[in-house]
């Protein structure tokens, strides 16, 4: 029986990636690096979940990781870049540059009214979630979610299922009683590996990825009600 909805954040609750991209580029410029990511490159780089992991993967792809700096100062540079990036992203959210996706807030409210448990499973940093949801749902936003697992609690990023496994364990929920909502193939793989049926709402950055394992793919949540979720979920589990 459907008891809980578990939401990814970036690309699912909100169209966040253009703001993340601008924040990464801001951090590179601040640190005096001549890196500048454009949309096609960033679309490819999104195959690596997590901002620090994405920067590391890019740096490695250049093949010019400086030999003279030791591993710890390399790590420090990545940490600093990511701090600047996170602050810039938070500012962009506070400035209203990030929009919730269509249908998300009505569905969250309807699901709560219907007695479904709401949870978050994301690879993003906690301050990013707080900035986004405070703005969209108000100062009490946290009360809407029974469990939130993020980069600070689940270090192994999607497609690893860790973040979903931790949500399930904290909710004491069997995977077949939950439904994950995701926008990407990495997210789908993570949720599926945790045994969760998964609804996909792709966006411009993830269109064309492999969603064959999804319970259902819909363009967005604007026409999706709890009754639909129950119907799709029941068909999957029986
Ligand atoms: C989202 C991410 C995040 C953001 C950046 O993936 O990979 O890393 O792009 O956020 P998902 P941070 O939607 O699958 O959770 O820089 O805070 O990591
Ligand atoms: Mg996502």
XYZ file of N, CA and C and ligand atoms in Angstrom:
733
model
N 0.840 -1.209 0.000
C 0.000 0.000 0.000
C 0.875 1.259 0.000
N 0.469 2.246 -0.755
C 1.275 3.477 -0.815
C 1.151 4.258 0.500
N 2.292 4.413 1.173
C 2.287 5.127 2.461
C 3.144 6.390 2.448
N 4.159 6.420 1.569
C 5.094 7.556 1.616
C 5.575 7.964 0.233
N 5.762 9.259 0.067
C 6.373 9.803 -1.156
C 7.751 10.342 -0.780
N 8.748 9.950 -1.553
C 10.124 10.364 -1.266
C 10.638 11.163 -2.465
N 10.905 12.435 -2.220
C 11.236 13.355 -3.317
C 12.725 13.649 -3.401
N 13.237 13.581 -4.629
C 14.519 14.185 -4.961
C 14.297 15.718 -4.978
N 15.355 16.492 -4.882
C 15.217 17.957 -4.852
C 15.607 18.576 -6.200
N 16.914 18.488 -6.533
C 17.402 19.167 -7.744
C 16.770 18.589 -9.000
N 16.106 19.425 -9.746
C 15.506 18.998 -11.003
C 14.136 18.369 -10.849
N 13.760 18.022 -9.608
C 12.470 17.360 -9.377
C 11.502 18.319 -8.677
N 11.881 18.792 -7.492
C 11.025 19.774 -6.816
C 11.122 21.124 -7.522
N 12.296 21.421 -8.017
C 12.520 22.747 -8.619
C 13.526 22.653 -9.758
N 13.426 23.618 -10.661
C 14.404 23.716 -11.749
C 15.627 24.445 -11.210
N 16.545 23.689 -10.674
C 17.686 24.267 -9.953
C 18.965 24.344 -10.774
N 19.047 23.579 -11.861
C 20.380 23.360 -12.438
C 21.008 24.598 -13.076
N 20.189 25.503 -13.671
C 20.803 26.717 -14.226
C 21.445 27.542 -13.101
N 20.804 27.557 -11.934
C 21.371 28.302 -10.799
C 22.621 27.613 -10.261
N 22.616 26.277 -10.212
C 23.834 25.558 -9.801
C 24.971 25.874 -10.776
N 24.650 25.826 -12.092
C 25.663 26.067 -13.121
C 26.282 27.463 -12.959
N 25.434 28.475 -12.801
C 25.938 29.842 -12.629
C 26.794 29.938 -11.369
N 26.402 29.234 -10.318
C 27.141 29.285 -9.051
C 28.518 28.624 -9.192
N 28.582 27.504 -9.912
C 29.884 26.874 -10.170
C 30.791 27.858 -10.917
N 30.266 28.479 -11.980
C 31.095 29.394 -12.777
C 31.556 30.595 -11.956
N 30.670 31.067 -11.074
C 31.034 32.169 -10.181
C 32.219 31.755 -9.298
N 32.147 30.543 -8.748
C 33.224 30.060 -7.864
C 34.542 29.924 -8.632
N 34.478 29.430 -9.865
C 35.712 29.283 -10.661
C 36.355 30.660 -10.872
N 35.526 31.651 -11.222
C 36.050 33.001 -11.471
C 36.644 33.588 -10.190
N 35.916 33.411 -9.067
C 36.397 33.924 -7.771
C 37.760 33.358 -7.404
N 37.984 32.098 -7.756
C 39.234 31.417 -7.396
C 40.300 31.594 -8.480
N 40.000 32.433 -9.475
C 40.998 32.732 -10.504
C 41.228 31.612 -11.500
N 40.270 30.684 -11.606
C 40.398 29.603 -12.592
C 39.740 30.046 -13.895
N 40.317 29.646 -15.020
C 39.712 30.071 -16.294
C 38.695 29.034 -16.796
N 38.155 28.207 -15.888
C 37.135 27.246 -16.286
C 35.815 27.982 -16.469
N 35.091 27.627 -17.519
C 33.728 28.147 -17.652
C 32.866 27.053 -18.255
N 31.908 26.540 -17.472
C 31.044 25.460 -17.940
C 29.868 26.050 -18.712
N 29.589 25.486 -19.899
C 28.376 25.901 -20.611
C 27.313 24.796 -20.462
N 26.134 25.038 -21.035
C 25.020 24.119 -20.804
C 25.297 22.705 -21.341
N 25.822 22.559 -22.586
C 26.088 21.186 -23.055
C 27.109 20.443 -22.178
N 28.172 21.150 -21.761
C 29.167 20.506 -20.895
C 28.539 20.145 -19.548
N 27.773 21.083 -18.974
C 27.175 20.832 -17.658
C 26.180 19.669 -17.723
N 25.455 19.579 -18.836
C 24.510 18.473 -19.008
C 25.256 17.138 -18.913
N 26.439 17.089 -19.521
C 27.241 15.857 -19.433
C 27.797 15.662 -18.023
N 28.236 16.764 -17.408
C 28.837 16.652 -16.073
C 27.822 16.224 -15.015
N 26.527 16.421 -15.301
C 25.496 16.012 -14.340
C 25.447 14.500 -14.145
N 26.156 13.754 -15.002
C 26.215 12.306 -14.777
C 26.975 11.994 -13.486
N 27.726 12.978 -12.980
C 28.372 12.825 -11.667
C 27.543 13.600 -10.646
N 26.936 12.891 -9.694
C 26.112 13.543 -8.667
C 26.996 14.182 -7.609
N 26.526 15.326 -7.095
C 27.260 15.995 -6.020
C 28.221 17.032 -6.580
N 28.161 18.236 -6.017
C 28.964 19.343 -6.528
C 30.466 19.103 -6.431
N 30.923 18.640 -5.260
C 32.373 18.420 -5.083
C 32.850 17.307 -6.003
N 32.044 16.263 -6.091
C 32.406 15.127 -6.963
C 32.455 15.576 -8.417
N 31.531 16.502 -8.796
C 31.470 17.002 -10.174
C 32.717 17.827 -10.495
N 33.121 18.685 -9.553
C 34.331 19.491 -9.756
C 35.545 18.565 -9.889
N 35.627 17.579 -9.009
C 36.758 16.642 -9.035
C 36.820 15.902 -10.365
N 35.659 15.420 -10.820
C 35.612 14.656 -12.074
C 36.042 15.536 -13.245
N 35.618 16.804 -13.223
C 35.995 17.718 -14.301
C 37.501 17.960 -14.295
N 38.013 18.224 -13.106
C 39.442 18.494 -12.950
C 40.257 17.313 -13.475
N 39.798 16.107 -13.079
C 40.498 14.902 -13.551
C 40.409 14.771 -15.068
N 39.250 15.173 -15.644
C 39.054 15.022 -17.089
C 39.993 15.945 -17.882
N 40.454 17.034 -17.249
C 41.390 17.941 -17.926
C 42.770 17.319 -18.049
N 43.014 16.331 -17.198
C 44.293 15.634 -17.241
C 45.451 16.479 -16.757
N 45.150 17.625 -16.095
C 46.270 18.451 -15.614
C 46.139 18.736 -14.124
N 45.715 17.694 -13.398
C 45.734 17.811 -11.940
C 47.168 18.177 -11.551
N 47.376 19.318 -10.913
C 48.749 19.729 -10.610
C 49.465 18.700 -9.740
N 50.631 18.258 -10.211
C 51.368 17.211 -9.500
C 51.999 17.732 -8.218
N 52.383 19.025 -8.268
C 53.164 19.539 -7.134
C 52.310 19.728 -5.875
N 50.997 19.901 -6.060
C 50.182 20.075 -4.856
C 49.801 18.694 -4.325
N 49.859 18.563 -3.024
C 49.546 17.257 -2.464
C 48.027 17.068 -2.367
N 47.641 15.858 -2.060
C 46.223 15.502 -2.076
C 45.407 16.387 -1.148
N 46.004 16.768 -0.006
C 45.187 17.513 0.954
C 44.964 18.952 0.478
N 45.944 19.558 -0.190
C 45.682 20.926 -0.645
C 44.756 20.919 -1.862
N 44.786 19.831 -2.630
C 43.829 19.670 -3.724
C 42.407 19.609 -3.154
N 42.284 18.825 -2.106
C 40.987 18.675 -1.445
C 40.525 20.017 -0.892
N 41.479 20.776 -0.341
C 41.138 22.102 0.208
C 40.614 23.034 -0.881
N 41.259 22.987 -2.060
C 40.798 23.835 -3.166
C 39.372 23.468 -3.561
N 39.105 22.173 -3.637
C 37.756 21.735 -4.014
C 36.740 22.158 -2.950
N 37.121 22.011 -1.674
C 36.223 22.430 -0.575
C 35.918 23.928 -0.684
N 36.960 24.712 -0.966
C 36.785 26.176 -1.045
C 35.903 26.555 -2.230
N 36.182 25.934 -3.391
C 35.342 26.174 -4.571
C 33.888 25.860 -4.233
N 33.688 24.754 -3.540
C 32.320 24.332 -3.256
C 31.644 25.241 -2.236
N 32.417 25.777 -1.296
C 31.851 26.739 -0.335
C 31.356 27.988 -1.058
N 32.202 28.492 -1.967
C 31.835 29.712 -2.711
C 30.620 29.410 -3.581
N 30.632 28.250 -4.216
C 29.509 27.837 -5.072
C 28.213 27.748 -4.258
N 28.304 27.167 -3.077
C 27.098 26.986 -2.249
C 26.530 28.333 -1.821
N 27.414 29.262 -1.439
C 26.954 30.594 -1.024
C 26.294 31.317 -2.205
N 26.874 31.183 -3.384
C 26.306 31.851 -4.573
C 24.949 31.242 -4.929
N 24.841 29.928 -4.793
C 23.569 29.262 -5.102
C 22.492 29.706 -4.107
N 22.855 29.755 -2.837
C 21.889 30.164 -1.808
C 21.389 31.583 -2.091
N 22.326 32.447 -2.485
C 21.958 33.826 -2.818
C 20.978 33.857 -4.000
N 21.251 33.043 -5.012
C 20.371 32.995 -6.192
C 18.966 32.537 -5.794
N 18.895 31.548 -4.924
C 17.583 31.065 -4.468
C 16.872 32.176 -3.693
N 17.609 32.821 -2.780
C 17.006 33.905 -2.001
C 16.563 35.064 -2.884
N 17.256 35.257 -4.007
C 16.884 36.318 -4.947
C 15.715 35.910 -5.837
N 15.198 34.717 -5.658
C 14.020 34.275 -6.424
C 14.343 33.768 -7.819
N 15.583 33.338 -8.041
C 15.968 32.901 -9.387
C 15.674 31.413 -9.648
N 15.189 30.718 -8.624
C 14.903 29.287 -8.796
C 13.416 29.041 -8.564
N 12.788 28.411 -9.554
C 11.344 28.191 -9.461
C 11.021 26.741 -9.126
N 10.000 26.540 -8.288
C 9.477 25.190 -8.074
C 8.875 24.716 -9.393
N 8.913 23.412 -9.638
C 8.342 22.893 -10.886
C 6.816 22.847 -10.777
N 6.123 22.892 -11.934
C 4.658 22.914 -11.917
C 4.070 21.703 -11.193
N 3.045 21.966 -10.381
C 2.311 20.882 -9.727
C 2.933 20.363 -8.448
N 4.173 20.765 -8.149
C 4.865 20.190 -6.986
C 4.163 20.578 -5.677
N 3.968 21.879 -5.463
C 3.402 22.305 -4.176
C 1.973 21.783 -3.982
N 1.095 21.868 -5.016
C -0.245 21.293 -4.831
C -0.209 19.795 -4.494
N 0.701 19.052 -5.154
C 0.762 17.607 -4.876
C 1.269 17.341 -3.454
N 2.254 18.118 -3.016
C 2.746 17.952 -1.637
C 1.614 18.187 -0.646
N 0.821 19.224 -0.889
C -0.280 19.533 0.041
C -1.355 18.462 -0.003
N -1.694 18.025 -1.223
C -2.728 17.001 -1.334
C -2.273 15.702 -0.662
N -1.010 15.345 -0.868
C -0.488 14.105 -0.288
C -0.512 14.166 1.243
N -0.140 15.311 1.787
C -0.153 15.452 3.249
C -1.583 15.341 3.775
N -2.518 16.000 3.083
C -3.944 15.931 3.467
C -4.438 14.488 3.442
N -3.935 13.727 2.457
C -4.378 12.344 2.273
C -3.684 11.389 3.252
N -2.824 11.919 4.112
C -2.185 11.091 5.133
C -0.923 10.384 4.671
N -0.402 10.755 3.510
C 0.852 10.157 3.064
C 2.023 10.838 3.781
N 3.028 10.056 4.085
C 4.256 10.586 4.666
C 5.103 11.202 3.550
N 5.726 12.342 3.828
C 6.594 12.988 2.842
C 8.040 12.949 3.332
N 8.952 12.668 2.419
C 10.374 12.633 2.770
C 11.194 13.163 1.604
N 12.463 13.491 1.897
C 13.385 14.013 0.884
C 14.624 13.115 0.825
N 15.047 12.794 -0.394
C 16.270 12.008 -0.602
C 17.075 12.680 -1.699
N 18.128 13.391 -1.308
C 18.879 14.183 -2.285
C 20.379 14.100 -2.028
N 21.163 14.352 -3.076
C 22.612 14.406 -2.900
C 23.095 15.827 -2.624
N 22.175 16.782 -2.612
C 22.590 18.182 -2.511
C 22.898 18.573 -1.061
N 23.513 19.736 -0.889
C 23.906 20.192 0.450
C 22.682 20.695 1.216
N 22.659 20.501 2.556
C 21.481 20.885 3.352
C 21.093 22.362 3.221
N 22.070 23.268 3.125
C 21.703 24.700 3.022
C 20.923 24.977 1.732
N 21.225 24.209 0.677
C 20.500 24.400 -0.591
C 19.026 24.049 -0.426
N 18.770 22.962 0.293
C 17.384 22.508 0.485
C 16.639 23.528 1.340
N 17.293 23.964 2.414
C 16.647 24.910 3.331
C 16.302 26.206 2.600
N 17.239 26.723 1.817
C 16.983 27.989 1.110
C 15.793 27.828 0.168
N 15.803 26.741 -0.589
C 14.752 26.520 -1.593
C 13.379 26.345 -0.941
N 13.309 25.478 0.057
C 11.993 25.133 0.603
C 11.479 26.187 1.584
N 12.384 26.913 2.219
C 11.936 28.027 3.062
C 11.219 29.062 2.197
N 11.833 29.327 1.041
C 11.251 30.323 0.149
C 9.910 29.832 -0.412
N 9.844 28.543 -0.767
C 8.642 28.020 -1.429
C 7.525 27.671 -0.453
N 7.882 27.219 0.772
C 6.863 26.687 1.682
C 6.746 27.466 2.985
N 7.655 28.422 3.210
C 7.589 29.217 4.435
C 8.529 28.691 5.510
N 8.620 29.435 6.635
C 9.617 29.111 7.662
C 9.431 27.732 8.303
N 8.201 27.206 8.245
C 7.937 25.892 8.853
C 8.100 24.741 7.867
N 8.817 24.978 6.771
C 8.875 23.980 5.696
C 9.287 22.594 6.185
N 10.176 22.558 7.194
C 10.722 21.287 7.655
C 9.645 20.359 8.231
N 8.603 20.977 8.789
C 7.544 20.185 9.433
C 6.769 19.335 8.428
N 6.872 19.697 7.144
C 6.137 18.930 6.130
C 6.801 17.592 5.824
N 8.075 17.455 6.196
C 8.818 16.244 5.827
C 9.230 15.471 7.077
N 8.863 14.204 7.083
C 9.199 13.390 8.250
C 10.694 13.081 8.304
N 11.279 12.864 7.142
C 12.705 12.533 7.084
C 13.350 13.293 5.928
N 14.560 13.823 6.174
C 15.345 14.445 5.096
C 16.744 13.838 5.130
N 17.124 13.201 4.050
C 18.498 12.686 3.915
C 19.157 13.448 2.767
N 20.409 13.883 2.989
C 21.075 14.735 1.996
C 22.575 14.479 1.999
N 23.335 15.384 1.385
C 24.787 15.183 1.257
C 25.477 15.067 2.617
N 24.879 15.676 3.650
C 25.532 15.651 4.959
C 25.322 14.321 5.679
N 24.324 13.556 5.261
C 24.031 12.302 5.973
C 24.286 11.064 5.112
N 24.283 11.252 3.788
C 24.485 10.109 2.882
C 25.641 10.428 1.936
N 26.882 10.169 2.369
C 28.048 10.573 1.561
C 28.190 9.838 0.235
N 27.645 8.632 0.129
C 27.770 7.931 -1.164
C 26.629 8.394 -2.055
N 26.984 9.105 -3.113
C 25.988 9.815 -3.916
C 25.288 8.889 -4.914
N 24.086 9.306 -5.346
C 23.369 8.586 -6.399
C 24.289 8.424 -7.613
N 24.307 7.310 -8.318
C 23.321 6.227 -8.324
C 23.421 5.224 -7.178
N 24.356 5.435 -6.227
C 24.366 4.544 -5.061
C 23.048 4.715 -4.302
N 22.466 3.623 -3.821
C 21.148 3.724 -3.164
C 21.184 4.224 -1.723
N 22.373 4.554 -1.194
C 22.495 4.896 0.232
C 21.426 5.870 0.734
N 21.220 6.958 0.000
C 20.319 8.008 0.494
C 18.886 7.468 0.623
N 18.474 6.639 -0.343
C 17.128 6.049 -0.267
C 17.047 4.984 0.819
N 18.104 4.198 0.960
C 18.099 3.160 2.002
C 17.970 3.800 3.381
N 18.665 4.938 3.568
C 18.602 5.605 4.871
C 17.220 6.200 5.128
N 16.596 6.750 4.083
C 15.228 7.267 4.251
C 14.295 6.121 4.655
N 14.391 5.003 3.951
C 13.508 3.858 4.241
C 13.720 3.368 5.664
N 14.984 3.295 6.050
C 15.264 2.783 7.386
C 14.761 3.747 8.461
N 14.956 5.057 8.257
C 14.478 6.027 9.264
C 12.957 6.094 9.330
N 12.299 5.822 8.187
C 10.826 5.811 8.191
C 10.277 4.451 8.626
N 11.161 3.459 8.774
C 10.738 2.070 9.026
C 9.706 1.655 7.978
N 10.038 1.930 6.726
C 9.107 1.715 5.613
C 9.648 0.612 4.700
N 8.760 -0.290 4.279
C 9.165 -1.278 3.270
C 9.201 -0.559 1.921
N 10.201 -0.865 1.079
C 10.302 -0.116 -0.190
C 9.022 -0.199 -1.021
N 8.349 -1.331 -0.988
C 7.133 -1.462 -1.812
C 5.987 -0.580 -1.314
N 6.137 0.021 -0.124
C 5.108 0.939 0.389
C 5.459 2.401 0.112
N 6.536 2.617 -0.625
C 6.943 3.986 -0.926
C 6.931 4.243 -2.424
N 7.038 5.498 -2.767
C 7.170 5.898 -4.164
C 8.207 7.022 -4.219
N 9.243 6.825 -5.032
C 10.248 7.877 -5.218
C 9.840 8.742 -6.399
N 10.143 10.036 -6.311
C 9.911 10.952 -7.432
C 11.259 11.560 -7.806
N 11.658 11.352 -9.052
C 13.016 11.681 -9.503
C 12.979 12.350 -10.870
N 14.107 12.955 -11.255
C 14.191 13.571 -12.586
C 15.316 12.983 -13.437
N 16.167 12.145 -12.839
C 17.372 11.734 -13.578
C 17.577 10.224 -13.538
N 18.414 9.752 -14.470
C 18.738 8.324 -14.511
C 19.527 7.902 -13.276
N 20.432 8.781 -12.793
C 21.160 8.457 -11.557
C 20.212 8.291 -10.380
N 19.234 9.196 -10.295
C 18.251 9.120 -9.217
C 17.397 7.873 -9.335
N 16.997 7.564 -10.570
C 16.176 6.364 -10.815
C 16.953 5.110 -10.411
N 18.212 5.052 -10.785
C 19.021 3.868 -10.423
C 19.145 3.731 -8.915
N 19.343 4.856 -8.231
C 19.477 4.827 -6.769
C 18.192 4.326 -6.117
N 17.062 4.878 -6.573
C 15.772 4.501 -5.980
C 15.459 3.031 -6.274
N 15.687 2.617 -7.518
C 15.404 1.224 -7.905
C 16.278 0.254 -7.117
N 17.543 0.642 -6.938
C 18.444 -0.253 -6.197
C 18.018 -0.376 -4.738
N 17.256 0.598 -4.251
C 16.713 0.511 -2.888
C 15.346 -0.184 -2.898
N 14.889 -0.586 -4.076
C 13.628 -1.329 -4.187
C 12.387 -0.463 -4.325
N 12.592 0.836 -4.581
C 11.453 1.767 -4.633
C 10.893 1.922 -6.045
N 9.580 1.746 -6.216
C 8.972 2.161 -7.479
C 9.176 3.660 -7.658
N 9.402 4.093 -8.901
C 9.844 5.480 -9.115
C 9.099 6.166 -10.256
N 8.576 7.341 -9.936
C 7.942 8.203 -10.934
C 9.000 9.191 -11.419
N 9.087 9.337 -12.746
C 10.094 10.246 -13.317
C 9.419 11.463 -13.941
N 9.939 12.647 -13.585
C 9.537 13.890 -14.241
C 10.811 14.519 -14.820
N 11.130 14.210 -16.073
C 12.387 14.713 -16.639
C 12.354 16.233 -16.802
N 13.538 16.817 -16.962
C 13.613 18.249 -17.279
C 14.601 18.405 -18.424
N 14.859 19.647 -18.797
C 15.689 19.898 -19.979
C 17.069 19.237 -19.874
N 17.588 19.101 -18.647
C 18.927 18.525 -18.477
C 18.920 16.998 -18.508
N 17.753 16.385 -18.288
C 17.736 14.915 -18.154
C 16.913 14.224 -19.239
N 16.199 15.017 -20.069
C 15.426 14.436 -21.177
C 16.344 13.536 -21.995
N 15.840 12.375 -22.384
C 16.658 11.513 -23.228
C 17.498 10.518 -22.437
N 17.546 10.651 -21.106
C 18.246 9.641 -20.307
C 17.409 8.352 -20.264
N 18.013 7.291 -19.773
C 17.345 5.989 -19.761
C 16.412 5.862 -18.542
N 15.099 5.883 -18.834
C 14.119 5.777 -17.757
C 13.307 4.481 -17.861
N 13.881 3.486 -18.531
C 13.139 2.238 -18.781
C 12.651 1.587 -17.483
N 13.389 1.780 -16.394
C 13.021 1.108 -15.135
C 11.961 1.875 -14.337
N 11.502 3.019 -14.867
C 10.554 3.839 -14.101
C 9.167 3.211 -14.076
N 8.451 3.472 -12.987
C 7.050 3.082 -12.886
C 6.254 3.818 -13.952
N 6.608 5.081 -14.127
C 5.916 5.949 -15.074
C 6.778 7.177 -15.349
N 6.676 7.726 -16.547
C 7.371 8.975 -16.864
C 6.306 9.998 -17.248
N 6.261 11.123 -16.551
C 5.319 12.198 -16.900
C 6.120 13.492 -17.085
N 5.644 14.388 -17.963
C 6.442 15.595 -18.235
C 6.665 16.446 -16.984
N 5.639 16.551 -16.138
C 5.780 17.241 -14.854
C 4.615 16.802 -13.973
N 4.495 17.404 -12.786
C 3.473 16.933 -11.832
C 2.177 17.742 -11.929
N 2.050 18.592 -12.975
C 0.901 19.509 -12.958
C -0.445 18.800 -13.057
N -0.515 17.646 -13.722
C -1.797 16.941 -13.789
C -1.810 15.695 -12.919
N -0.884 15.620 -12.001
C -0.769 14.406 -11.184
C -1.391 14.632 -9.808
N -2.347 13.734 -9.472
C -2.968 13.797 -8.154
C -2.658 12.514 -7.385
N -2.975 12.542 -6.098
C -2.687 11.371 -5.259
C -3.387 10.131 -5.811
N -4.603 10.295 -6.338
C -5.339 9.146 -6.897
C -4.525 8.474 -8.019
N -3.864 9.284 -8.860
C -3.029 8.702 -9.924
C -1.869 7.910 -9.313
N -1.236 8.513 -8.322
C -0.078 7.848 -7.705
C -0.497 6.504 -7.125
N -1.651 6.487 -6.446
C -2.142 5.230 -5.843
C -2.412 4.184 -6.922
N -3.011 4.651 -8.033
C -3.347 3.744 -9.137
C -2.066 3.134 -9.750
N -1.098 3.985 -10.076
C 0.145 3.510 -10.694
C 0.889 2.585 -9.743
N 0.900 2.984 -8.471
C 1.611 2.214 -7.460
C 0.965 0.839 -7.282
N -0.351 0.799 -7.245
C -1.081 -0.476 -7.049
C -0.812 -1.415 -8.215
N -0.801 -0.858 -9.421
C -0.541 -1.697 -10.611
C 0.842 -2.322 -10.548
N 1.774 -1.553 -9.989
C 3.160 -2.042 -9.901
C 3.290 -3.159 -8.874
N 2.592 -3.002 -7.742
C 2.846 -3.913 -6.626
C 1.951 -5.164 -6.646
N 0.932 -5.193 -7.540
C 0.059 -6.395 -7.549
C 0.270 -7.226 -8.798
C 21.752 16.843 -7.685
C 23.170 17.072 -7.614
C 23.665 18.168 -6.804
C 23.598 19.556 -7.362
C 24.650 20.391 -6.685
O 21.500 15.465 -7.888
O 23.943 16.316 -8.138
O 25.005 17.891 -6.641
O 23.807 19.526 -8.756
O 24.520 20.423 -5.335
P 20.136 14.805 -7.383
P 25.810 20.397 -4.384
O 19.014 15.664 -7.890
O 20.141 13.450 -8.061
O 20.160 14.707 -5.893
O 26.824 21.302 -5.017
O 25.328 20.908 -3.054
O 26.321 18.981 -4.303
Mg 17.635 15.340 -9.364
